XYZ file of C-alpha atoms in Angstrom:
674
model
C -65.829 -22.620 126.311
C -63.232 -22.537 129.029
C -60.893 -19.573 129.220
C -57.663 -20.066 127.333
C -54.213 -18.794 128.264
C -53.823 -15.104 127.508
C -52.126 -14.404 124.195
C -50.505 -11.483 122.411
C -52.100 -10.717 119.083
C -50.677 -9.550 115.747
C -50.497 -5.984 114.507
C -49.491 -4.309 111.312
C -46.165 -5.377 109.828
C -45.190 -1.792 108.964
C -42.889 -1.348 112.024
C -41.121 -4.593 111.115
C -40.526 -3.393 107.554
C -39.220 -0.095 108.917
C -36.852 -2.011 111.173
C -35.553 -4.053 108.227
C -34.917 -0.893 106.178
C -33.079 0.660 109.118
C -31.002 -2.502 109.487
C -30.022 -2.375 105.807
C -28.923 1.255 105.999
C -26.924 0.645 109.156
C -25.350 -2.411 107.569
C -24.012 -0.272 104.726
C -22.807 2.363 107.191
C -21.100 -0.242 109.350
C -19.333 -1.873 106.427
C -18.092 1.447 105.069
C -16.640 2.281 108.468
C -15.150 -1.168 108.882
C -13.508 -0.929 105.483
C -11.511 2.085 106.640
C -10.694 0.767 110.064
C -7.143 -0.006 111.082
C -5.999 -3.604 111.058
C -4.861 -5.472 114.136
C -1.190 -6.287 113.587
C 1.034 -3.210 113.727
C 4.506 -2.566 112.347
C 6.578 -1.808 115.435
C 9.992 -1.430 113.828
C 12.043 -1.685 110.672
C 15.654 -1.689 109.588
C 16.347 0.708 107.931
C 14.005 3.091 109.691
C 11.449 5.158 107.873
C 13.182 8.257 106.504
C 16.697 7.033 107.346
C 19.646 8.277 105.259
C 22.415 5.669 105.106
C 26.004 6.185 104.090
C 26.197 2.723 102.509
C 23.614 0.341 101.072
C 22.158 -2.207 103.557
C 22.300 -5.928 102.851
C 18.634 -6.508 103.695
C 15.416 -4.914 104.913
C 13.667 -6.290 108.016
C 10.223 -5.589 109.502
C 9.075 -6.237 113.083
C 5.375 -6.679 113.953
C 3.331 -6.548 117.149
C 1.799 -10.002 116.558
C 2.171 -13.000 114.266
C 1.455 -12.359 110.587
C 1.261 -14.488 107.462
C 3.604 -13.396 104.656
C 4.777 -14.723 101.297
C 7.706 -14.087 98.973
C 5.982 -11.050 97.466
C 4.918 -9.610 100.810
C 7.969 -7.316 101.077
C 9.014 -5.392 97.957
C 11.892 -2.917 97.805
C 11.749 -0.498 94.868
C 14.482 1.840 93.590
C 13.794 5.462 92.526
C 12.757 4.257 89.054
C 10.214 1.795 90.609
C 12.285 -1.307 89.776
C 12.391 -4.114 92.320
C 15.828 -4.492 93.955
C 15.158 -7.282 96.481
C 15.777 -10.987 95.869
C 12.103 -11.893 96.360
C 12.821 -14.585 98.992
C 11.193 -13.984 102.354
C 13.391 -14.470 105.429
C 11.653 -15.687 108.588
C 13.621 -14.089 111.428
C 11.069 -14.744 114.203
C 12.512 -15.662 117.578
C 10.432 -16.123 120.717
C 8.090 -13.158 121.062
C 9.903 -11.191 118.352
C 7.954 -11.340 115.072
C 10.408 -10.296 112.370
C 10.577 -10.908 108.619
C 13.044 -9.645 106.050
C 14.205 -9.730 102.445
C 17.745 -9.541 101.057
C 18.803 -6.774 98.657
C 20.947 -6.951 95.548
C 24.524 -5.762 95.949
C 25.821 -2.462 94.604
C 22.701 -0.347 94.970
C 23.291 3.249 93.826
C 22.489 6.318 95.900
C 18.908 7.541 96.033
C 15.569 7.053 97.808
C 14.181 3.513 98.035
C 10.594 2.504 98.837
C 9.661 -0.518 100.957
C 6.082 -1.730 100.322
C 4.774 -4.582 102.468
C 1.543 -6.528 102.863
C 0.554 -9.313 105.259
C -2.380 -10.940 107.049
C -2.493 -10.559 110.820
C -3.139 -13.508 113.092
C -6.752 -12.388 113.638
C -7.434 -12.669 109.873
C -7.308 -8.975 108.923
C -5.051 -7.711 106.092
C -2.352 -5.171 106.920
C -0.182 -3.166 104.543
C 2.074 -0.137 104.486
C 5.088 1.517 102.945
C 8.051 3.662 103.958
C 11.233 5.050 102.389
C 14.928 5.198 103.173
C 17.809 6.784 101.281
C 21.336 5.784 100.429
C 23.837 8.639 100.229
C 21.234 11.389 99.935
C 17.483 11.623 99.325
C 16.299 11.772 95.728
C 13.046 11.949 93.781
C 11.224 8.664 93.181
C 8.777 7.442 90.560
C 7.174 4.847 92.845
C 3.391 5.173 93.058
C 1.749 3.322 95.922
C -1.964 2.382 96.027
C -4.096 4.952 97.807
C -6.559 2.396 99.213
C -5.835 0.787 102.541
C -5.505 -2.962 102.856
C -8.899 -4.595 102.649
C -10.557 -1.478 101.203
C -12.380 -0.712 97.966
C -15.318 -2.649 96.587
C -13.985 -6.000 97.784
C -13.525 -4.627 101.290
C -17.077 -3.280 101.314
C -18.522 -6.584 100.126
C -16.456 -8.502 102.662
C -17.674 -6.158 105.402
C -21.295 -6.732 104.366
C -20.701 -10.481 104.483
C -19.188 -10.193 107.979
C -22.210 -8.233 109.220
C -24.619 -10.686 107.595
C -22.773 -13.617 109.170
C -23.124 -12.132 112.656
C -26.794 -11.304 112.052
C -27.549 -14.769 110.661
C -25.852 -16.456 113.608
C -27.791 -14.352 116.121
C -31.156 -14.990 114.452
C -30.509 -18.705 113.933
C -29.287 -19.461 117.449
C -31.463 -16.972 119.323
C -34.625 -17.857 117.407
C -34.169 -21.596 117.907
C -33.378 -21.120 121.601
C -36.520 -19.008 122.060
C -38.691 -21.753 120.560
C -37.104 -24.536 122.586
C -36.914 -22.767 125.937
C -39.784 -20.277 125.830
C -42.448 -21.121 123.254
C -42.484 -24.751 122.028
C -45.851 -24.204 120.319
C -44.197 -21.529 118.201
C -42.246 -24.220 116.323
C -45.428 -24.850 114.368
C -45.899 -21.205 113.359
C -44.815 -20.357 109.807
C -43.388 -16.892 110.628
C -41.155 -18.384 113.333
C -40.031 -21.144 110.987
C -39.188 -18.609 108.285
C -37.230 -16.519 110.793
C -34.927 -19.364 111.866
C -34.529 -20.742 108.332
C -33.662 -17.273 107.025
C -31.049 -17.003 109.769
C -29.501 -20.285 108.606
C -29.596 -19.223 104.946
C -28.055 -15.821 105.735
C -25.202 -17.298 107.750
C -24.509 -19.952 105.101
C -24.542 -17.479 102.207
C -22.373 -14.991 104.111
C -19.834 -17.707 104.971
C -19.598 -18.810 101.339
C -19.196 -15.176 100.249
C -16.389 -14.599 102.767
C -14.637 -17.755 101.589
C -14.716 -16.604 97.953
C -13.836 -12.976 98.730
C -10.992 -13.875 101.080
C -8.353 -14.117 98.341
C -8.959 -10.677 96.771
C -9.648 -9.177 100.221
C -6.142 -10.031 101.457
C -4.407 -9.827 98.084
C -5.008 -7.977 94.863
C -8.279 -6.292 95.774
C -9.742 -7.279 92.384
C -13.240 -8.758 92.552
C -12.528 -11.071 89.602
C -9.961 -12.942 91.729
C -12.820 -14.312 93.846
C -13.148 -17.092 91.253
C -9.431 -17.867 91.165
C -9.137 -21.536 92.181
C -5.463 -21.180 93.002
C -6.216 -18.321 95.361
C -9.081 -20.287 96.922
C -6.724 -23.195 97.536
C -4.284 -20.848 99.263
C -7.101 -19.483 101.435
C -8.108 -22.993 102.509
C -4.595 -23.510 103.872
C -4.896 -20.525 106.215
C -6.430 -20.365 109.681
C -9.386 -18.252 108.587
C -9.986 -20.570 105.615
C -10.122 -23.588 107.916
C -12.502 -21.713 110.222
C -14.873 -20.848 107.369
C -14.905 -24.432 106.080
C -15.544 -25.710 109.604
C -18.432 -23.277 109.893
C -19.980 -24.650 106.691
C -19.722 -28.195 108.020
C -21.349 -27.165 111.298
C -24.104 -25.429 109.343
C -24.837 -28.805 107.757
C -25.458 -30.180 111.260
C -27.516 -27.061 112.024
C -29.707 -27.822 108.992
C -30.496 -31.240 110.460
C -31.310 -29.580 113.794
C -33.695 -27.127 112.081
C -35.380 -29.973 110.178
C -36.076 -31.891 113.403
C -37.136 -28.725 115.229
C -39.786 -27.866 112.644
C -40.675 -31.466 111.873
C -41.073 -34.060 114.610
C -40.666 -31.570 117.459
C -43.210 -29.086 116.061
C -45.816 -31.840 115.622
C -45.368 -33.035 119.202
C -45.280 -29.497 120.660
C -48.420 -28.371 118.853
C -50.419 -31.597 119.292
C -49.177 -32.472 122.753
C -51.580 -30.172 124.506
C -54.710 -32.077 123.437
C -54.725 -35.432 125.198
C -58.478 -35.960 125.088
C -59.431 -39.542 124.267
C -55.869 -40.764 124.677
C -54.994 -43.513 127.110
C -53.108 -42.236 130.153
C -50.212 -44.647 129.600
C -49.902 -43.589 125.963
C -50.073 -39.936 126.977
C -47.325 -40.457 129.538
C -45.148 -42.255 127.019
C -45.731 -39.491 124.476
C -44.798 -36.846 127.044
C -41.584 -38.732 127.823
C -40.702 -38.950 124.138
C -41.353 -35.239 123.741
C -39.178 -34.509 126.770
C -36.376 -36.706 125.413
C -36.603 -35.008 122.022
C -36.470 -31.571 123.651
C -33.431 -32.577 125.699
C -31.664 -33.982 122.641
C -32.358 -30.860 120.598
C -31.184 -28.629 123.438
C -27.895 -30.490 123.892
C -27.229 -30.934 120.192
C -28.197 -27.362 119.390
C -25.926 -26.001 122.120
C -22.964 -28.016 120.836
C -23.519 -26.877 117.238
C -24.046 -23.243 118.281
C -20.888 -23.285 120.414
C -18.968 -24.828 117.528
C -20.108 -22.103 115.120
C -19.202 -19.416 117.671
C -15.777 -21.023 118.052
C -15.066 -20.454 114.342
C -14.951 -16.745 115.184
C -13.171 -17.119 118.518
C -10.368 -19.275 117.096
C -9.672 -17.115 114.038
C -10.097 -13.489 115.120
C -9.398 -11.287 118.179
C -9.516 -14.001 120.807
C -6.920 -16.138 119.018
C -4.126 -13.568 119.419
C -2.700 -11.361 122.107
C -2.508 -12.216 125.777
C -4.236 -15.240 127.353
C -5.632 -16.788 124.140
C -6.508 -20.051 125.941
C -8.821 -18.111 128.265
C -10.022 -15.582 125.702
C -11.333 -18.169 123.211
C -13.913 -19.866 125.513
C -14.867 -16.482 126.951
C -15.504 -15.219 123.419
C -17.685 -18.262 122.701
C -19.772 -17.542 125.812
C -20.018 -13.897 124.792
C -21.310 -14.749 121.329
C -23.830 -17.278 122.686
C -25.109 -14.718 125.201
C -25.486 -12.132 122.430
C -27.435 -14.621 120.321
C -29.620 -15.681 123.248
C -30.529 -12.088 124.057
C -30.681 -10.266 120.714
C -31.770 -13.296 118.670
C -34.496 -14.068 121.174
C -35.523 -10.427 121.043
C -35.996 -10.652 117.271
C -38.041 -13.825 117.770
C -40.281 -12.062 120.304
C -40.722 -9.180 117.879
C -41.796 -11.517 115.076
C -44.096 -13.389 117.437
C -45.752 -10.158 118.526
C -46.311 -8.799 115.030
C -46.596 -11.776 112.696
C -48.061 -14.787 114.515
C -51.724 -15.313 115.476
C -50.863 -15.522 119.150
C -48.013 -15.952 121.605
C -48.450 -17.074 125.192
C -47.785 -14.628 127.991
C -45.683 -17.317 129.676
C -43.333 -17.355 126.666
C -42.577 -13.648 127.120
C -42.010 -14.161 130.841
C -39.600 -17.039 130.202
C -37.655 -14.993 127.654
C -37.450 -12.116 130.119
C -35.641 -14.394 132.577
C -33.331 -15.791 129.879
C -32.524 -12.275 128.702
C -31.536 -11.297 132.249
C -29.092 -14.222 132.490
C -27.704 -13.364 129.042
C -27.069 -9.760 130.105
C -25.179 -10.931 133.196
C -22.996 -13.234 131.065
C -22.447 -10.419 128.563
C -21.361 -8.039 131.329
C -18.821 -10.470 132.791
C -17.342 -11.654 129.492
C -17.408 -8.146 128.039
C -15.496 -6.790 131.027
C -12.746 -9.352 130.520
C -12.605 -8.754 126.766
C -12.404 -4.998 127.290
C -9.483 -5.339 129.687
C -7.721 -7.719 127.311
C -8.159 -5.587 124.183
C -7.768 -2.120 125.752
C -5.473 -2.613 128.724
C -5.398 0.992 130.030
C -7.576 4.026 130.628
C -5.564 6.047 128.126
C -6.248 3.478 125.397
C -9.952 3.537 126.291
C -10.234 7.221 125.446
C -7.273 7.785 123.148
C -7.674 5.014 120.550
C -10.327 4.310 117.935
C -10.995 0.888 119.477
C -11.525 2.351 122.941
C -13.854 5.054 121.649
C -15.934 2.518 119.710
C -16.044 0.349 122.816
C -17.455 3.279 124.801
C -20.134 3.742 122.128
C -20.961 0.035 122.343
C -21.189 0.162 126.142
C -23.479 3.185 125.886
C -25.774 1.353 123.481
C -25.865 -1.679 125.780
C -26.828 0.551 128.709
C -29.651 2.099 126.656
C -30.742 -1.358 125.517
C -30.835 -2.616 129.092
C -32.915 0.412 130.051
C -35.458 -0.276 127.309
C -35.459 -3.962 128.287
C -36.316 -2.928 131.842
C -39.316 -1.034 130.464
C -40.321 -4.181 128.555
C -40.143 -6.172 131.784
C -42.479 -3.628 133.405
C -44.978 -4.030 130.569
C -44.679 -7.815 130.851
C -45.443 -7.636 134.580
C -48.495 -5.479 133.918
C -49.530 -7.956 131.254
C -49.385 -10.728 133.841
C -51.523 -8.727 136.273
C -54.204 -8.068 133.648
C -54.127 -11.573 132.207
C -57.186 -13.041 133.931
C -59.822 -10.461 132.976
C -58.474 -10.289 129.444
C -58.594 -14.067 129.120
C -62.252 -14.039 130.065
C -62.982 -11.311 127.532
C -61.128 -13.217 124.820
C -62.928 -16.467 125.667
C -66.295 -14.702 125.483
C -65.367 -13.229 122.097
C -64.297 -16.620 120.756
C -67.534 -18.209 122.026
C -69.610 -15.643 120.210
C -67.547 -16.022 117.046
C -67.782 -19.788 117.044
C -71.547 -19.882 117.832
C -74.400 -18.934 115.553
C -73.767 -15.558 113.918
C -75.964 -12.732 115.053
C -77.797 -10.517 112.627
C -75.129 -7.805 112.659
C -72.349 -10.382 112.244
C -74.096 -11.873 109.215
C -74.512 -8.383 107.801
C -70.792 -7.682 108.201
C -69.888 -10.989 106.580
C -72.310 -10.439 103.724
C -70.943 -6.956 103.139
C -67.393 -8.292 102.941
C -68.459 -10.919 100.394
C -70.725 -8.571 98.402
C -73.823 -10.712 99.159
C -77.172 -10.120 100.925
C -77.321 -12.230 104.137
C -81.131 -12.452 104.027
C -81.178 -13.801 100.482
C -78.310 -16.165 101.178
C -78.726 -17.456 104.723
C -76.234 -19.904 106.071
C -78.871 -22.509 106.767
C -79.644 -22.810 103.065
C -76.002 -23.410 102.086
C -75.185 -27.094 101.534
C -72.355 -28.431 103.645
C -69.072 -28.774 101.771
C -70.049 -26.303 99.041
C -67.885 -23.402 97.914
C -70.316 -20.980 99.526
C -70.008 -22.820 102.857
C -66.223 -22.544 102.697
C -66.522 -18.838 101.935
C -68.811 -18.304 104.906
C -66.402 -20.224 107.141
C -63.570 -17.945 106.069
C -65.724 -14.899 106.735
C -66.569 -16.174 110.211
C -62.898 -16.770 110.914
C -62.068 -13.234 109.751
C -64.770 -11.768 111.982
C -63.533 -13.796 114.960
C -59.930 -12.741 114.317
C -60.911 -9.080 114.044
C -62.900 -9.344 117.268
C -59.954 -10.928 119.099
C -57.629 -8.247 117.708
C -59.888 -5.466 119.004
C -59.956 -7.055 122.443
C -56.173 -7.461 122.580
C -55.346 -4.055 121.160
C -57.537 -2.483 123.813
C -54.992 -3.616 126.432
C -52.348 -0.861 126.900
C -49.919 -3.402 128.377
C -49.719 -5.328 125.105
C -49.394 -2.150 123.050
C -46.613 -0.878 125.299
C -44.816 -4.221 125.166
C -44.889 -4.306 121.371
C -43.478 -0.788 121.155
C -40.730 -1.356 123.714
C -39.654 -4.627 122.078
C -39.535 -2.869 118.698
C -37.335 -0.159 120.246
C -35.060 -2.849 121.718
C -34.692 -4.493 118.317
C -33.861 -1.169 116.666
C -31.115 -0.454 119.208
C -29.848 -4.016 118.751
C -29.413 -3.383 115.013
C -27.244 -0.330 115.752
C -25.333 -2.297 118.384
C -24.570 -5.057 115.887
C -23.276 -2.489 113.376
C -20.925 -0.993 115.987
C -19.752 -4.477 116.976
C -18.941 -5.295 113.346
C -16.846 -2.121 113.068
C -15.188 -2.937 116.390
C -14.035 -6.360 115.176
C -12.286 -4.631 112.242
C -10.482 -2.054 114.377
C -7.007 -2.378 115.842
C -7.273 -3.139 119.597
C -6.279 -0.274 121.867
C -3.644 -2.365 123.653
C -1.923 -3.201 120.342
C -2.090 0.388 119.134
C -0.520 1.726 122.324
C 2.220 -0.919 122.297
C 3.081 -0.020 118.714
C 3.098 3.665 119.614
C 5.458 3.016 122.527
C 7.745 0.946 120.307
C 7.958 3.796 117.805
C 7.777 6.498 120.439
C 11.449 7.454 120.362
C 11.557 7.851 116.625
C 8.235 9.719 116.546
C 9.397 12.124 119.242
C 12.636 12.746 117.417
C 10.854 13.285 114.140
C 8.787 15.977 115.821
C 11.933 18.037 116.519
C 11.902 21.003 114.113
C 14.696 21.318 111.588
C 17.241 23.794 112.977
C 21.020 23.968 113.200
C 22.500 22.314 116.290
C 24.866 24.734 118.062
C 26.384 24.362 121.538
C 29.559 25.235 123.478
C 31.353 23.079 126.068
C 34.351 23.827 128.323
C 37.386 21.513 128.280
C 40.513 20.946 130.342
C 43.219 18.600 129.073
C 45.388 19.144 132.164
C 48.309 20.590 130.169
C 50.369 23.389 131.682
C 50.048 25.583 128.580
C 46.814 26.167 126.654
C 45.167 23.179 128.325
C 41.894 24.943 129.026
C 39.292 26.606 126.858
C 35.944 26.091 125.138
C 34.916 24.094 122.115
C 31.911 25.147 120.043
C 30.185 22.742 117.624
C 27.644 23.528 114.913
C 25.684 21.057 112.731
C 23.657 22.436 109.845
C 20.768 21.818 109.024
C 20.544 19.638 112.132
C 18.428 16.771 110.766
C 18.964 13.216 109.528
C 20.814 12.954 106.255
C 23.694 15.072 104.986
C 24.946 17.822 107.323
C 27.848 20.266 107.547
C 29.948 20.196 110.717
C 31.951 23.131 112.139
C 34.146 23.083 115.280
C 35.734 26.138 116.878
C 38.284 25.909 119.737
C 38.959 29.053 121.803
C 41.036 30.078 124.785
C 39.277 31.156 127.992
C 39.558 34.775 126.836
C 37.766 33.980 123.559
C 40.792 34.060 121.231
C 41.181 31.129 118.758
C 43.380 28.293 119.998
C 45.494 26.334 117.532
C 45.705 22.697 118.689
C 47.056 19.519 116.996
C 43.784 17.551 116.631
C 39.997 17.574 117.015
C 37.765 14.489 116.562
C 33.984 14.081 116.774
C 31.863 10.927 117.240
C 28.070 10.402 117.063
C 26.191 7.683 119.013
C 22.443 6.889 118.971
C 22.154 4.729 122.085
C 18.453 3.950 121.662
C 19.089 2.218 118.327
C 22.576 0.940 119.202
C 24.125 2.948 116.374
C 27.677 4.249 116.689
C 29.961 5.650 117.640
C 30.249 7.089 114.109
C 33.639 8.874 113.927
C 34.173 12.146 112.074
C 37.651 13.735 111.609
C 37.125 17.344 110.475
C 39.668 19.237 108.376
C 41.514 22.312 109.707
C 40.220 25.447 107.982
C 41.939 28.154 109.997
C 43.376 28.778 113.429
C 40.933 27.249 115.907
C 38.425 26.267 113.154
C 37.714 22.777 111.767
C 35.028 21.653 109.339
C 33.595 18.541 107.647
C 31.110 18.485 104.764
C 28.356 15.921 103.989
C 28.517 14.008 107.225
C 25.678 11.473 107.336
C 23.323 11.230 110.329
C 21.263 8.126 109.508
C 18.282 8.546 111.864
C 16.509 11.235 113.848
C 16.695 10.873 117.598
C 18.640 11.875 120.686
C 22.310 11.608 119.728
C 25.318 11.729 122.026
C 28.035 13.909 120.457
C 31.567 13.336 121.787
C 34.312 15.877 121.019
C 37.929 14.873 121.622
C 40.377 17.777 121.998
C 44.179 17.113 121.960
C 46.344 20.072 123.002
C 49.731 18.259 122.971
C 51.233 14.867 122.237
C 50.102 13.558 125.614
C 47.331 15.928 126.747
C 43.770 15.333 125.506
C 40.224 15.094 126.825
C 36.749 14.141 125.598
C 33.617 16.133 126.349
C 30.094 15.144 125.297
C 26.529 16.388 125.079
C 23.160 14.800 124.172
C 21.220 16.694 121.510
C 18.018 15.971 119.587
C 18.385 15.804 115.833
C 15.188 15.831 113.762
């Protein structure tokens, strides 16, 4: 028998089972983390502000977001201290240009007290966002409003939705990467049952996960109740959204993918497996058959690429890439990124299955995949660099935000994965160098197994079957009998065991199997981190929201303390035109305060003047001037009770001192009020 191409033999399936268990555990971990991750649209401003104390009731409440959101009439609710709704329930779309603002009108005549604003929306990249804040009219009061403790998209529904998201990514990677490996690297593998099951399971996983996400979408972005997954009205509302359209489009594309899989494992598998044996076939017929096989391969490659790109686009056009800066560039880049991930990691899973579960895989198939994996890594590096810049935007966001930190973890895992892949390439090269002698050894083993069995081989076969080979020789067994079939199976088992011993004796194959298994394990962790990353607010968005709220946050950090300062004045009058004015505000925070003003001569004695006025201006929020006319308490002393400072921040305080009918001046000072 002539020497056949060197092959990689099967081994125990225990490492594969261990990998699947590890994948399941990491899936649960990833979904738990993703359920608590921040959403992608951020509230950048509101009117009234959080914690504001207003002198009079506002006419409406408005919210400003960092990106486009989807809201309904019940998305903004304003509740009084007794938890009764005081808004009209009609959403106002106040968006203009790049300003994303929504509001709701309030009923007239609201009494004093603390009011709660609870809001919920869906960001443009399909993730639910929610929050709440309070403001007060007149003075703060106790409130009976109880807000849900769970974050938007959390709880059981959030966990199930996260599992479905992870499964969808995994199914896509296995489906696309496995099919690409068979078409580009190992056409004969299309006839192997384990490879067929791998790709079909990828299709089934992606389809089931997409259906689950479609049903869970309504409770995931709304009530959070699992029973609402069967609400037809909610499902109809989901279908009218961008993510609903993307999920339906994915299901339609999966129908085309099913046809692709059927052809791949039907007509293509028959031609790929039988095409190598052209003995007894006319040369013209063989050439025509080769052309048909080539045309079928080309058609599957083109059609499969289009379908795979379309499925990838259902993510790109409904999640991160569809919002933020440069969406027209980000969407195709995201598609390329997903296809490169599938080509690398999905092909890696296919190689792993081929190494452990199939009778043999050609050395040339591993070499071809090694080259494809290298190209995929280059594409991943380029597209990932662009995506990182787009989503992070600065070095501070890379280290100071949850998204940036997760991205660093992902980059670290990719570096480790590339390192292990380099080791696999080394083993593959050694496998190529040792291919010829091993092929001869394998051919010799197959020749012995297929020839007449030797005495020790017959003894081994008889022992396995519980029969004596001398009393039941093969020559006495009628052809086509049950005993003949049993002996044929025993011979095949002996030949397989012999081939396995020959292959396992090669350290290059053993090293390759172990390194590929390590690659697949790291890939499982990488996919879990990626799933969490897609549910985390981008660093650029988080920093922009922080900058938008920076003034208020800085002011809120000012400790509560009385504001007390002294300023000199000079009205220009000939008599008692000079002196100092001292102002005190207690307790020096937003809300009700007590104001005291003292006016003294240069020598420190009280100065009795006709009038003192005070005004407050918050330039950053364009509030004011808010005038205050204090009452005269004693010589050189004025006071005002319950003056309202609506917001914390850096206020400009102007003090007007009039020493005669025509002589007056205004002095001012900027102070921080917490």
